[in-house]
Structures are given as C-alpha cells and as structure tokens.
Short mmCIF file of C-alpha atoms in Angstrom, two decimals:
data_model
loop_
_atom_site.label_atom_id
_atom_site.label_comp_id
_atom_site.label_asym_id
_atom_site.label_seq_id
_atom_site.Cartn_x
_atom_site.Cartn_y
_atom_site.Cartn_z
CA MET A 2 -0.01 -0.09 -0.08
CA LYS A 3 1.21 3.49 -0.88
CA ILE A 4 0.78 6.76 0.87
CA LYS A 5 -1.38 8.02 -1.99
CA ASP A 6 -3.87 5.12 -1.66
CA PHE A 7 -5.81 6.84 1.12
CA LEU A 8 -5.17 10.41 0.39
CA GLU A 9 -8.27 11.28 -1.52
CA ASP A 10 -10.59 9.91 1.17
CA TYR A 11 -8.59 11.71 3.77
CA ILE A 12 -8.61 15.11 1.95
CA ASN A 13 -12.34 14.79 1.29
CA GLU A 14 -13.03 14.33 4.98
CA MET A 15 -10.59 17.16 5.88
CA ARG A 16 -12.48 19.59 3.48
CA GLU A 17 -15.54 19.16 5.70
CA GLU A 18 -13.54 20.21 8.81
CA LYS A 19 -10.64 22.53 7.77
CA SER A 20 -10.39 25.73 5.63
CA LYS A 21 -9.27 25.47 1.99
CA HIS A 22 -6.00 27.07 2.95
CA THR A 23 -5.31 24.26 5.59
CA VAL A 24 -6.31 21.44 3.26
CA SER A 25 -3.92 22.86 0.45
CA TYR A 26 -1.05 22.61 3.02
CA TYR A 27 -1.91 19.08 3.94
CA ILE A 28 -1.88 17.93 0.33
CA THR A 29 1.45 19.63 -0.43
CA ASP A 30 3.12 18.45 2.63
CA ILE A 31 2.14 14.75 2.38
CA LYS A 32 2.94 14.51 -1.36
CA GLN A 33 6.29 16.22 -0.64
CA PHE A 34 7.23 13.50 1.87
CA ASP A 35 5.94 10.78 -0.38
CA ARG A 36 8.33 12.03 -3.20
CA PHE A 37 11.23 12.31 -0.74
CA ILE A 38 10.96 8.74 0.24
CA LYS A 39 10.59 7.76 -3.42
CA PHE A 40 6.89 6.45 -3.06
CA LYS A 41 7.83 3.58 -0.68
CA ASP A 42 4.96 1.30 0.49
CA ILE A 43 3.55 2.58 3.75
CA GLU A 44 4.84 -0.57 5.79
CA GLU A 45 8.41 0.09 4.52
CA ILE A 46 8.62 3.65 5.96
CA LYS A 47 11.14 3.71 8.83
CA ASN A 48 12.01 6.32 11.34
CA ILE A 49 15.33 7.01 9.68
CA ASP A 50 13.27 8.16 6.63
CA ILE A 51 11.43 10.77 8.75
CA GLU A 52 14.83 12.09 10.27
CA GLU A 53 16.52 12.15 6.91
CA TYR A 54 13.38 14.11 5.58
CA LYS A 55 13.73 16.51 8.55
CA SER A 56 17.36 16.95 7.96
CA ASN A 57 16.77 17.66 4.20
CA LEU A 58 14.15 20.36 4.95
CA LEU A 59 16.37 22.10 7.52
CA CYS A 60 19.89 21.76 5.86
CA GLU A 61 19.28 21.44 2.17
CA LYS A 62 16.05 23.54 1.77
CA SER A 63 16.92 25.86 4.64
CA LEU A 64 13.25 26.00 5.83
CA LYS A 65 12.35 27.56 9.29
CA PRO A 66 11.77 25.07 12.15
CA LYS A 67 8.17 26.22 12.37
CA THR A 68 7.63 25.36 8.75
CA ILE A 69 9.23 21.89 9.07
CA ASN A 70 7.17 21.23 12.25
CA ARG A 71 4.01 22.07 10.15
CA LYS A 72 5.03 19.65 7.48
CA LEU A 73 5.68 16.82 9.99
CA LEU A 74 2.49 17.42 11.73
CA SER A 75 0.62 17.26 8.37
CA PHE A 76 2.05 13.82 7.89
CA LYS A 77 1.49 12.73 11.43
CA LYS A 78 -2.23 13.69 11.31
CA TYR A 79 -2.58 11.65 8.12
CA LEU A 80 -1.05 8.59 9.87
CA GLU A 81 -3.48 9.00 12.71
CA TRP A 82 -6.31 9.10 10.23
CA ILE A 83 -4.97 5.85 8.47
CA ASN A 84 -4.78 4.23 11.97
CA GLU A 85 -8.27 5.22 12.91
CA ASN A 86 -9.84 4.43 9.49
CA GLU A 87 -7.90 1.75 7.88
CA LYS A 88 -6.54 0.04 11.00
CA ILE A 89 -2.94 0.27 9.94
CA ASP A 90 -1.13 1.22 13.13
CA LEU A 91 1.97 3.14 12.12
CA ILE A 92 1.82 5.74 14.86
CA LYS A 93 3.47 3.37 17.47
CA ILE A 94 6.13 2.40 14.98
CA LEU A 95 6.99 5.82 13.48
CA LYS A 96 8.15 8.40 16.12
CA ILE A 97 7.61 11.85 14.44
CA LYS A 98 9.66 14.16 16.68
CA LEU A 99 9.15 18.00 16.05
CA ILE A 100 11.98 20.43 16.23
CA LYS A 101 11.93 22.22 19.59
CA ILE A 102 11.68 25.83 19.19
CA GLN A 103 13.01 28.22 21.79
CA ARG A 104 10.35 31.06 22.40
CA GLN A 105 11.37 34.38 20.99
CA ASP A 106 10.52 37.36 23.10
CA TYR A 107 10.49 39.72 20.13
CA LEU A 108 8.29 40.43 17.11
CA GLU A 109 9.73 39.92 13.62
CA GLU A 110 8.79 41.07 10.09
CA MET A 111 6.09 43.34 11.57
CA LEU A 112 4.21 45.80 9.53
CA GLU A 113 5.05 49.39 10.77
CA ILE A 114 2.62 52.40 10.60
CA SER A 115 5.00 53.97 7.79
CA ASP A 116 4.30 50.70 5.87
CA PHE A 117 0.66 50.84 6.26
CA GLU A 118 0.46 54.54 5.26
CA ARG A 119 2.45 53.75 2.15
CA LEU A 120 0.14 50.95 1.25
CA VAL A 121 -2.98 53.22 1.65
CA ARG A 122 -1.35 56.08 -0.22
CA MET A 123 -0.74 53.72 -3.18
CA ALA A 124 -4.27 52.42 -3.12
CA GLU A 125 -5.49 56.00 -3.05
CA ARG A 126 -3.26 57.01 -5.98
CA GLU A 127 -4.89 54.08 -7.94
CA LYS A 128 -8.39 55.15 -6.74
CA ASP A 129 -8.93 51.51 -5.45
CA THR A 130 -11.59 52.16 -2.97
CA ARG A 131 -11.86 48.40 -2.24
CA ALA A 132 -8.14 48.11 -1.11
CA ILE A 133 -8.43 51.40 0.90
CA ALA A 134 -11.46 50.04 2.73
CA ILE A 135 -9.95 46.56 3.42
CA PHE A 136 -6.60 48.08 4.63
CA ASN A 137 -8.27 50.52 7.01
CA THR A 138 -10.88 47.96 8.31
CA LEU A 139 -8.09 45.45 9.07
CA TYR A 140 -6.12 48.13 10.84
CA LEU A 141 -8.75 50.26 12.57
CA THR A 142 -10.55 47.29 14.02
CA GLY A 143 -7.76 44.56 14.36
CA MET A 144 -10.16 41.92 13.08
CA ARG A 145 -8.98 38.69 11.51
CA VAL A 146 -9.23 38.26 7.77
CA SER A 147 -11.86 35.41 8.31
CA GLU A 148 -13.88 38.08 10.40
CA LEU A 149 -13.42 40.59 7.59
CA LEU A 150 -14.89 38.25 5.05
CA GLN A 151 -17.98 37.92 7.17
CA LEU A 152 -19.01 41.47 6.99
CA LYS A 153 -22.33 42.43 5.32
CA VAL A 154 -23.19 45.65 3.59
CA SER A 155 -25.83 46.30 6.29
CA ASP A 156 -23.22 46.16 9.08
CA ILE A 157 -21.62 49.45 8.30
CA THR A 158 -24.58 51.54 9.37
CA ASN A 159 -23.99 50.54 13.04
CA ASP A 160 -21.38 51.96 15.64
CA TYR A 161 -20.33 48.38 16.18
CA ILE A 162 -20.53 45.06 14.45
CA THR A 163 -21.14 41.69 16.14
CA ILE A 164 -18.94 39.13 14.60
CA ILE A 165 -18.32 35.33 15.18
CA GLY A 166 -14.63 34.94 15.76
CA LYS A 167 -12.26 31.98 16.57
CA GLY A 168 -13.85 29.15 18.54
CA GLU A 169 -17.33 30.35 17.52
CA LYS A 170 -17.17 33.16 20.16
CA SER A 171 -19.06 36.35 19.26
CA ARG A 172 -17.76 39.75 20.09
CA ASP A 173 -18.48 43.46 19.26
CA ILE A 174 -16.14 45.43 17.02
CA PHE A 175 -16.33 49.28 17.13
CA VAL A 176 -16.72 51.06 13.81
CA ILE A 177 -15.30 54.52 14.14
CA ASP A 178 -16.59 57.42 11.94
CA GLU A 179 -13.49 57.58 9.89
CA LEU A 180 -13.77 53.82 8.90
CA LYS A 181 -17.46 54.32 8.04
CA GLU A 182 -16.43 57.03 5.52
CA TYR A 183 -13.91 54.60 3.83
CA LEU A 184 -16.58 51.88 3.65
CA LYS A 185 -19.24 54.25 2.19
CA ASP A 186 -16.81 55.32 -0.52
CA TYR A 187 -16.26 51.69 -1.48
CA ILE A 188 -19.96 50.86 -1.50
CA ARG A 189 -20.62 53.97 -3.69
CA ASP A 190 -17.99 52.92 -6.14
CA ARG A 191 -18.41 49.15 -6.22
CA LYS A 192 -22.03 48.70 -5.21
CA PRO A 193 -21.96 45.32 -3.64
CA PRO A 194 -25.47 43.73 -3.30
CA ILE A 195 -27.48 45.16 -0.55
CA GLY A 196 -27.90 42.42 2.14
CA GLY A 197 -24.97 40.59 0.76
CA PHE A 198 -21.25 40.38 1.71
CA LEU A 199 -19.43 43.66 1.90
CA PHE A 200 -16.13 42.65 0.30
CA ILE A 201 -16.68 40.99 -3.15
CA ASN A 202 -14.46 39.83 -5.89
CA GLN A 203 -13.85 41.74 -9.17
CA ASN A 204 -16.94 40.13 -10.76
CA ASN A 205 -19.18 41.47 -8.09
CA ASN A 206 -20.86 38.19 -7.41
CA ASN A 207 -18.89 36.31 -4.74
CA VAL A 208 -17.34 37.06 -1.44
CA MET A 209 -13.53 37.54 -1.52
CA SER A 210 -11.28 34.61 -0.52
CA ARG A 211 -8.46 34.90 2.10
CA GLN A 212 -5.97 34.26 -0.87
CA SER A 213 -7.48 37.24 -2.83
CA VAL A 214 -7.14 39.58 0.26
CA ASP A 215 -3.53 38.64 0.65
CA ASP A 216 -2.83 38.96 -3.15
CA LEU A 217 -4.30 42.47 -2.92
CA ILE A 218 -2.03 43.37 -0.06
CA LYS A 219 1.03 41.98 -2.01
CA LYS A 220 0.00 43.82 -5.01
CA TYR A 221 0.28 47.22 -3.21
CA ALA A 222 3.31 46.03 -1.12
CA GLY A 223 5.17 45.71 -4.43
CA ILE A 224 4.06 49.14 -5.62
CA ALA A 225 4.72 50.88 -2.38
CA LYS A 226 8.27 49.10 -1.82
CA VAL A 227 7.00 47.28 1.36
CA LYS A 228 8.83 44.00 2.05
CA LEU A 229 6.64 41.10 0.82
CA THR A 230 7.37 39.22 4.01
CA LYS A 231 5.38 41.80 5.94
CA ALA A 232 2.58 41.84 3.35
CA HIS A 233 -0.13 39.77 4.72
CA ALA A 234 -3.47 40.35 6.37
CA HIS A 235 -2.70 39.14 9.80
CA ASN A 236 0.18 41.80 9.98
CA PHE A 237 -2.54 44.49 10.00
CA ARG A 238 -4.07 42.88 13.17
CA HIS A 239 -0.58 42.79 14.83
CA LEU A 240 -0.06 46.46 13.94
CA ALA A 241 -3.47 47.33 15.48
CA GLY A 242 -2.55 45.60 18.66
CA LEU A 243 0.77 47.25 18.93
CA ARG A 244 -0.87 50.80 18.30
CA MET A 245 -3.57 49.94 21.02
CA ILE A 246 -0.85 49.30 23.62
CA GLU A 247 0.95 52.47 22.58
CA GLU A 248 -2.27 54.43 22.97
CA GLY A 249 -2.59 53.24 26.63
CA LEU A 250 -5.05 50.34 26.49
CA THR A 251 -4.34 47.65 29.06
CA ILE A 252 -3.53 44.10 28.08
CA ASP A 253 -7.01 43.05 29.17
CA GLU A 254 -8.68 45.69 26.97
CA VAL A 255 -6.65 44.81 23.78
CA ALA A 256 -7.51 41.04 24.47
CA ASP A 257 -11.15 41.94 24.54
CA VAL A 258 -10.91 44.06 21.36
CA LEU A 259 -8.89 41.44 19.41
CA GLY A 260 -10.90 38.46 20.70
CA HIS A 261 -7.94 36.66 22.29
CA GLY A 262 -9.11 33.65 24.53
CA ASN A 263 -5.51 33.54 26.15
CA ILE A 264 -4.06 36.70 27.63
CA ASN A 265 -0.60 35.45 26.84
CA THR A 266 -1.46 35.82 23.18
CA THR A 267 -1.97 39.47 23.77
CA ARG A 268 1.30 39.97 25.69
CA ILE A 269 3.31 39.64 22.42
CA TYR A 270 2.43 43.32 21.82
CA THR A 271 4.28 44.38 24.80
CA ARG A 272 7.51 42.97 23.40
CA LYS A 273 10.03 44.63 21.37
CA THR A 274 10.62 44.09 17.74
CA LYS A 275 13.89 42.51 16.51
CA LYS A 276 14.87 45.91 15.15
CA GLU A 277 14.40 47.63 18.56
CA LEU A 278 16.26 44.92 20.39
CA ARG A 279 19.11 45.11 17.88
CA LYS A 280 19.28 48.87 18.54
CA ALA A 281 19.16 48.51 22.23
CA ILE A 282 22.06 45.95 22.09
CA SER A 283 24.06 48.13 19.86
CA ARG A 284 24.02 50.82 22.65
CA LEU A 285 26.00 48.49 24.85
CA GLY A 286 28.99 49.05 22.59
CA GLY A 287 30.69 52.29 21.63
CA ARG A 288 33.94 51.71 23.62
CA ARG A 289 36.10 51.02 20.68
CA ASN A 290 37.65 54.11 19.18
#
C-alpha cells in the first residue's frame, strides 16, 4: 500500500472540517514527503526516513523550524487518520519528533505604521476604494481576515458590528466614523449587493477569498516598496494590537478588542521588535575608538 492510496478519502474528509488554505497545506506536505521517500510502501517507511526528511528540509532547503514542524504534523495527522480508518497502526512504529523551538520574546517582520500609510497612499493613487476600505478595516478594527470576510453591507450603518470569531465566540467590534467613510466610498464605487457580503471579488458576485485579500496586499506592497514578507493580512492585526498598547489600552482591553481567548497571546504586543532589540543591544557597545 502506498501513501497516496488513502489520500483522496482523507482530503475529502478534511475539506468538511478545515479551511481550503489548511487542506492545501496538507496535500502539499504529504505529497512532498511521499516524493522524498521515493513512493515507498507505507509498511516500509522507517524512522530513519523521517529523520532524513527533517534533515533535508532544515539543511538542504533551509526551511524554518516552524515550517518543518507544520510539514511533519501534516504527515502525523494523516497517519493518525489511517490508523483510525484503515486500522494500519503506524503511529506506534513511527516516532515523529518535532523540532524544539525556543520562544522568542521579540516580534519579527512586523508591518510598521509607515508601511501601512504607504500601502494606503498607493491604493488612493490608484483610486482603489476596495483596497483602501480593506486596509483600513483590518487596521482600525484589528479583526482577523476570516472576520473581515463575514461582513455584510448592512453592518456598516452601526457603531459596532457583532462578529463570530475564533472558536465560535462572538464579540463586538467598534466602527469609528473615519472607517465608516472609507466603507461608504467603497460601497458607492463598487455597489456590492444590499444584504450581501461587503467585500466581493472583481466580478461582483462572490465574497472575496483569504487568498485574494493577501494577493491585494502583496500587489500594493510591491508598488509601495513594502517588504513582501510583511505583506499579509494578519500583520494589520498585529499593527493594530501594537498601536492599542501604545495608545494606553491595558492588556485585558486589547485582548477583548482582538478576541484573544488567552491573555498570553496579547502579551506579544508588549515585546520589542527584533529591530528595536538590535538597536538596544548596539547601545551596549561604543567603547572601541
């Protein structure tokens, strides 16, 4: 039996539980491992194959430990599914050990306010009211992209929007007057269907996807000369969290606004960026003439 023999059934089941984005990762990761072991029979896979694969990803492909762990977990979840559904117990035989990652108390590749302003400026130059509205909604509310794509046209008349966030938890998000104006400009320009989703694709018939939001951000990052590694929707949320702390909100208040279930998730916004840490450490020098 080959790895691919059960893949279609597994992926069909995952499509009912996971996002399209996550399922895409599963497919890529499992097929990549299968190619590496040269399509061996499942029963022939050994722990040494997994260790060599891990080493290849780290040393040859220079992937980050976090990415390698995701790939290993994708395969581990697949083995667990095979064990449960096909009664082939590989979990006890194959020990998939993740790379230990030391927690880093700094933020890296963060979107800065100057980056955000350049993105908006370029969108304004292009008269792209949809991009302007999306960038400002992500930043001025701190919402997740999945929450952004839930928004309906009728939502923007209120001073706050009730959304369903992570873990099916609802919370209220404030809509300040400035944001309402950006959204009204977009609606006047693009005319999304009344009662329908707010942010629709170019054909004006379907809600945008997560990928199309990230593609839009990357498009303007290229024009605005913002590093592409910073150009993704979640970084707007991080920027919002940092700015809230700078404006004097407490950790608890920021956690409420962002919908964090665990206060430790919010504490990241009290940490320094890698750039700030480097600057602080450089100040320790200065003795050499």
